[in-house]
Amino acid sequence: MPSGGATLVALAVTAVATHLLARQALERGWIDLRDGAEERKPRSSPVPLVGGAALLLGLLAWDLSGGHGLPWPALLAAFGLGFVDDVVPGGLSPRSKWIGQCVAAVLLALFPFGAGVEGLLDHIALAVVAVVAMNAVNTFDNADGAAGVLGIAALWPFGGARGALLGFLPFNLFLRGRGAAGERPPRAMLGDSGSHVLGILLAATPGAEPFLLVPLLDLGRLALVRERLGRRPWEGDRRHLSHRLEALGFPPIAVAGCIAAILLPTWLAVLIGADAELVPLGLMGTAALYFLALYLTPDPDALAPDGSSPDSGPP
């Protein structure tokens, strides 16, 4: 099957799978729960965490329709780790999650997807990038559509992942359900299973690494802020860039649009691709837009006595 047709198959299968799995997840309790995280998860309505399973089914359909071989051992390990983190009350401990990420990263290094991974140092570097990517995407998945938009931009040349993400994104960004107290939660979320699968895909796809700049900038900035406030760097809160945009009253589609605009310089530089010197320029442009967005959005520390951001929208 032509690559375009295989991409459409991945899109269709992911969309159907998300719809069907979301219904089952609500019945079986595979849902997002606050579990003491009310400050960073103000939404009280349950949301199915089926993004990872739906993406894997879409990728499988793409693979069977003529796509290249995918790093399935790493993808399945990342999904399994995220699934356990999703269903265990309170989630896994940081140490347990890190060990699981290392296992998935080693599996990726042993079965790399794409060209250019030859020597021992290349395999070690790929494993390190995989751990970084899983953590970066996992923490960036803090608002509806944020990680999905990042993934579509980073994986645009890779039809299978692009199609699968396009099949899932409407359920996370546009299609809304009916929740408690008039809430309109998304129909589905990536969850830790989906964000870890997406992290592996980014690490495994040549040319996708530059798009990790924004989540890494956000993660690094928050680590410094939390350290200053006497909190552990990995503790969740609502100080991410997406939360600052929500504090302005932006709906999810507008927040996702701002993230896409910030990624645009890097996307254009990678897309042109004829001159490697363009990529650093694209990264500089993206970094400049990121810090401009921080400058233009309210500082959560200034909005509440305890330093938390206001309840400004769904997490």
Short mmCIF file of N, CA and C in Angstrom, two decimals, residues 32 34 37-47 140-146 172-177 182-189 237-238 240-247 249-256 309-315:
data_model
loop_
_atom_site.label_atom_id
_atom_site.label_comp_id
_atom_site.label_asym_id
_atom_site.label_seq_id
_atom_site.Cartn_x
_atom_site.Cartn_y
_atom_site.Cartn_z
N ASP A 32 -8.36 9.01 34.45
CA ASP A 32 -7.52 9.96 35.16
C ASP A 32 -8.20 10.33 36.47
N ARG A 34 -7.65 12.36 40.38
CA ARG A 34 -6.80 13.38 41.00
C ARG A 34 -5.93 12.79 42.10
N ALA A 37 -4.11 15.25 43.99
CA ALA A 37 -3.42 16.24 43.15
C ALA A 37 -4.39 17.32 42.68
N GLU A 38 -5.27 17.75 43.58
CA GLU A 38 -6.32 18.70 43.19
C GLU A 38 -5.75 20.01 42.68
N GLU A 39 -4.58 20.42 43.23
CA GLU A 39 -4.01 21.70 42.82
C GLU A 39 -3.65 21.72 41.35
N ARG A 40 -3.05 20.63 40.84
CA ARG A 40 -2.63 20.60 39.45
C ARG A 40 -3.66 19.92 38.55
N LYS A 41 -4.70 19.31 39.14
CA LYS A 41 -5.76 18.67 38.35
C LYS A 41 -7.11 19.16 38.86
N PRO A 42 -7.46 20.40 38.53
CA PRO A 42 -8.72 20.95 39.05
C PRO A 42 -9.95 20.27 38.48
N ARG A 43 -9.83 19.61 37.34
CA ARG A 43 -10.98 18.93 36.75
C ARG A 43 -11.32 17.70 37.57
N SER A 44 -12.60 17.55 37.94
CA SER A 44 -13.02 16.43 38.76
C SER A 44 -13.63 15.30 37.95
N SER A 45 -14.00 15.54 36.69
CA SER A 45 -14.63 14.52 35.87
C SER A 45 -13.59 13.51 35.36
N PRO A 46 -13.92 12.23 35.37
CA PRO A 46 -12.97 11.22 34.89
C PRO A 46 -12.77 11.29 33.38
N VAL A 47 -11.53 11.04 32.94
CA VAL A 47 -11.20 11.03 31.51
C VAL A 47 -10.46 9.74 31.20
N PHE A 140 5.32 17.24 29.66
CA PHE A 140 4.69 18.23 28.77
C PHE A 140 3.23 17.89 28.52
N ASP A 141 2.82 16.68 28.82
CA ASP A 141 1.42 16.27 28.64
C ASP A 141 0.61 16.77 29.83
N ASN A 142 0.57 18.09 29.99
CA ASN A 142 -0.09 18.70 31.14
C ASN A 142 -1.29 19.54 30.76
N ALA A 143 -1.64 19.57 29.49
CA ALA A 143 -2.81 20.30 29.02
C ALA A 143 -3.35 19.59 27.78
N ASP A 144 -4.63 19.71 27.54
CA ASP A 144 -5.24 19.03 26.41
C ASP A 144 -4.57 19.44 25.10
N GLY A 145 -4.07 18.46 24.37
CA GLY A 145 -3.49 18.72 23.06
C GLY A 145 -2.04 19.10 23.05
N ALA A 146 -1.44 19.41 24.19
CA ALA A 146 -0.06 19.91 24.21
C ALA A 146 0.92 18.88 23.67
N ASN A 172 -8.86 14.39 22.23
CA ASN A 172 -8.19 15.04 23.34
C ASN A 172 -8.35 16.56 23.30
N LEU A 173 -8.65 17.08 22.11
CA LEU A 173 -8.62 18.53 21.95
C LEU A 173 -9.98 19.12 21.57
N PHE A 174 -10.68 18.50 20.60
CA PHE A 174 -11.91 19.09 20.07
C PHE A 174 -13.17 18.46 20.66
N LEU A 175 -13.22 17.14 20.68
CA LEU A 175 -14.43 16.44 21.11
C LEU A 175 -14.49 16.43 22.63
N ARG A 176 -15.58 16.92 23.17
CA ARG A 176 -15.71 17.03 24.61
C ARG A 176 -16.86 16.18 25.11
N GLY A 177 -16.72 15.66 26.31
CA GLY A 177 -17.78 14.89 26.94
C GLY A 177 -18.55 15.76 27.93
N GLY A 182 -21.15 20.61 35.15
CA GLY A 182 -21.09 21.33 33.89
C GLY A 182 -19.75 21.29 33.19
N GLU A 183 -18.80 20.47 33.67
CA GLU A 183 -17.49 20.36 33.02
C GLU A 183 -17.63 19.72 31.64
N ARG A 184 -16.72 20.09 30.74
CA ARG A 184 -16.67 19.48 29.41
C ARG A 184 -15.28 18.88 29.21
N PRO A 185 -15.03 17.75 29.84
CA PRO A 185 -13.70 17.14 29.73
C PRO A 185 -13.48 16.55 28.35
N PRO A 186 -12.22 16.32 27.98
CA PRO A 186 -11.95 15.66 26.69
C PRO A 186 -12.43 14.21 26.73
N ARG A 187 -12.62 13.65 25.54
CA ARG A 187 -13.09 12.27 25.46
C ARG A 187 -11.99 11.27 25.84
N ALA A 188 -10.73 11.68 25.70
CA ALA A 188 -9.63 10.76 26.00
C ALA A 188 -8.36 11.55 26.26
N MET A 189 -7.42 10.91 26.97
CA MET A 189 -6.11 11.50 27.24
C MET A 189 -5.04 10.49 26.88
N ASP A 237 2.75 20.46 39.44
CA ASP A 237 2.03 21.67 39.80
C ASP A 237 1.41 22.26 38.55
N ARG A 238 0.90 23.47 38.65
CA ARG A 238 0.28 24.12 37.50
C ARG A 238 1.06 25.38 37.12
N HIS A 240 3.37 25.16 34.49
CA HIS A 240 3.86 24.96 33.13
C HIS A 240 3.39 26.10 32.23
N LEU A 241 4.05 26.23 31.08
CA LEU A 241 3.68 27.27 30.13
C LEU A 241 2.21 27.15 29.74
N SER A 242 1.74 25.94 29.50
CA SER A 242 0.34 25.77 29.11
C SER A 242 -0.60 26.27 30.20
N HIS A 243 -0.23 26.10 31.46
CA HIS A 243 -1.08 26.58 32.55
C HIS A 243 -1.07 28.10 32.62
N ARG A 244 0.05 28.70 32.30
CA ARG A 244 0.11 30.17 32.26
C ARG A 244 -0.79 30.70 31.15
N LEU A 245 -0.82 29.99 30.02
CA LEU A 245 -1.72 30.39 28.94
C LEU A 245 -3.18 30.21 29.35
N GLU A 246 -3.46 29.13 30.06
CA GLU A 246 -4.83 28.91 30.55
C GLU A 246 -5.23 30.01 31.53
N ALA A 247 -4.25 30.52 32.30
CA ALA A 247 -4.55 31.57 33.26
C ALA A 247 -5.03 32.84 32.57
N GLY A 249 -7.18 32.71 30.27
CA GLY A 249 -8.51 32.38 29.81
C GLY A 249 -8.55 31.69 28.46
N PHE A 250 -7.38 31.26 27.96
CA PHE A 250 -7.34 30.60 26.66
C PHE A 250 -8.00 29.22 26.76
N PRO A 251 -8.86 28.86 25.80
CA PRO A 251 -9.39 27.50 25.74
C PRO A 251 -8.33 26.54 25.24
N PRO A 252 -8.57 25.22 25.36
CA PRO A 252 -7.54 24.25 24.96
C PRO A 252 -7.04 24.43 23.53
N ILE A 253 -7.92 24.74 22.58
CA ILE A 253 -7.49 24.89 21.18
C ILE A 253 -6.54 26.06 21.03
N ALA A 254 -6.75 27.13 21.81
CA ALA A 254 -5.86 28.28 21.72
C ALA A 254 -4.51 27.99 22.36
N VAL A 255 -4.52 27.24 23.48
CA VAL A 255 -3.26 26.85 24.11
C VAL A 255 -2.44 25.98 23.16
N ALA A 256 -3.11 25.01 22.54
CA ALA A 256 -2.41 24.14 21.58
C ALA A 256 -1.90 24.96 20.40
N SER A 309 -1.16 28.50 40.74
CA SER A 309 -1.91 29.23 39.73
C SER A 309 -3.39 29.04 39.98
N PRO A 310 -4.24 29.92 39.49
CA PRO A 310 -5.67 29.80 39.71
C PRO A 310 -6.25 28.65 38.92
N ASP A 311 -7.46 28.27 39.31
CA ASP A 311 -8.20 27.24 38.59
C ASP A 311 -8.66 27.81 37.27
N SER A 312 -7.84 27.71 36.23
CA SER A 312 -8.14 28.43 35.00
C SER A 312 -8.55 27.53 33.86
N GLY A 313 -8.66 26.25 34.08
CA GLY A 313 -9.08 25.40 32.97
C GLY A 313 -8.67 23.97 33.22
N PRO A 314 -9.02 23.09 32.29
CA PRO A 314 -8.69 21.67 32.46
C PRO A 314 -7.21 21.43 32.37
N PRO A 315 -6.67 20.47 33.14
CA PRO A 315 -5.24 20.21 33.12
C PRO A 315 -4.81 19.53 31.84
#
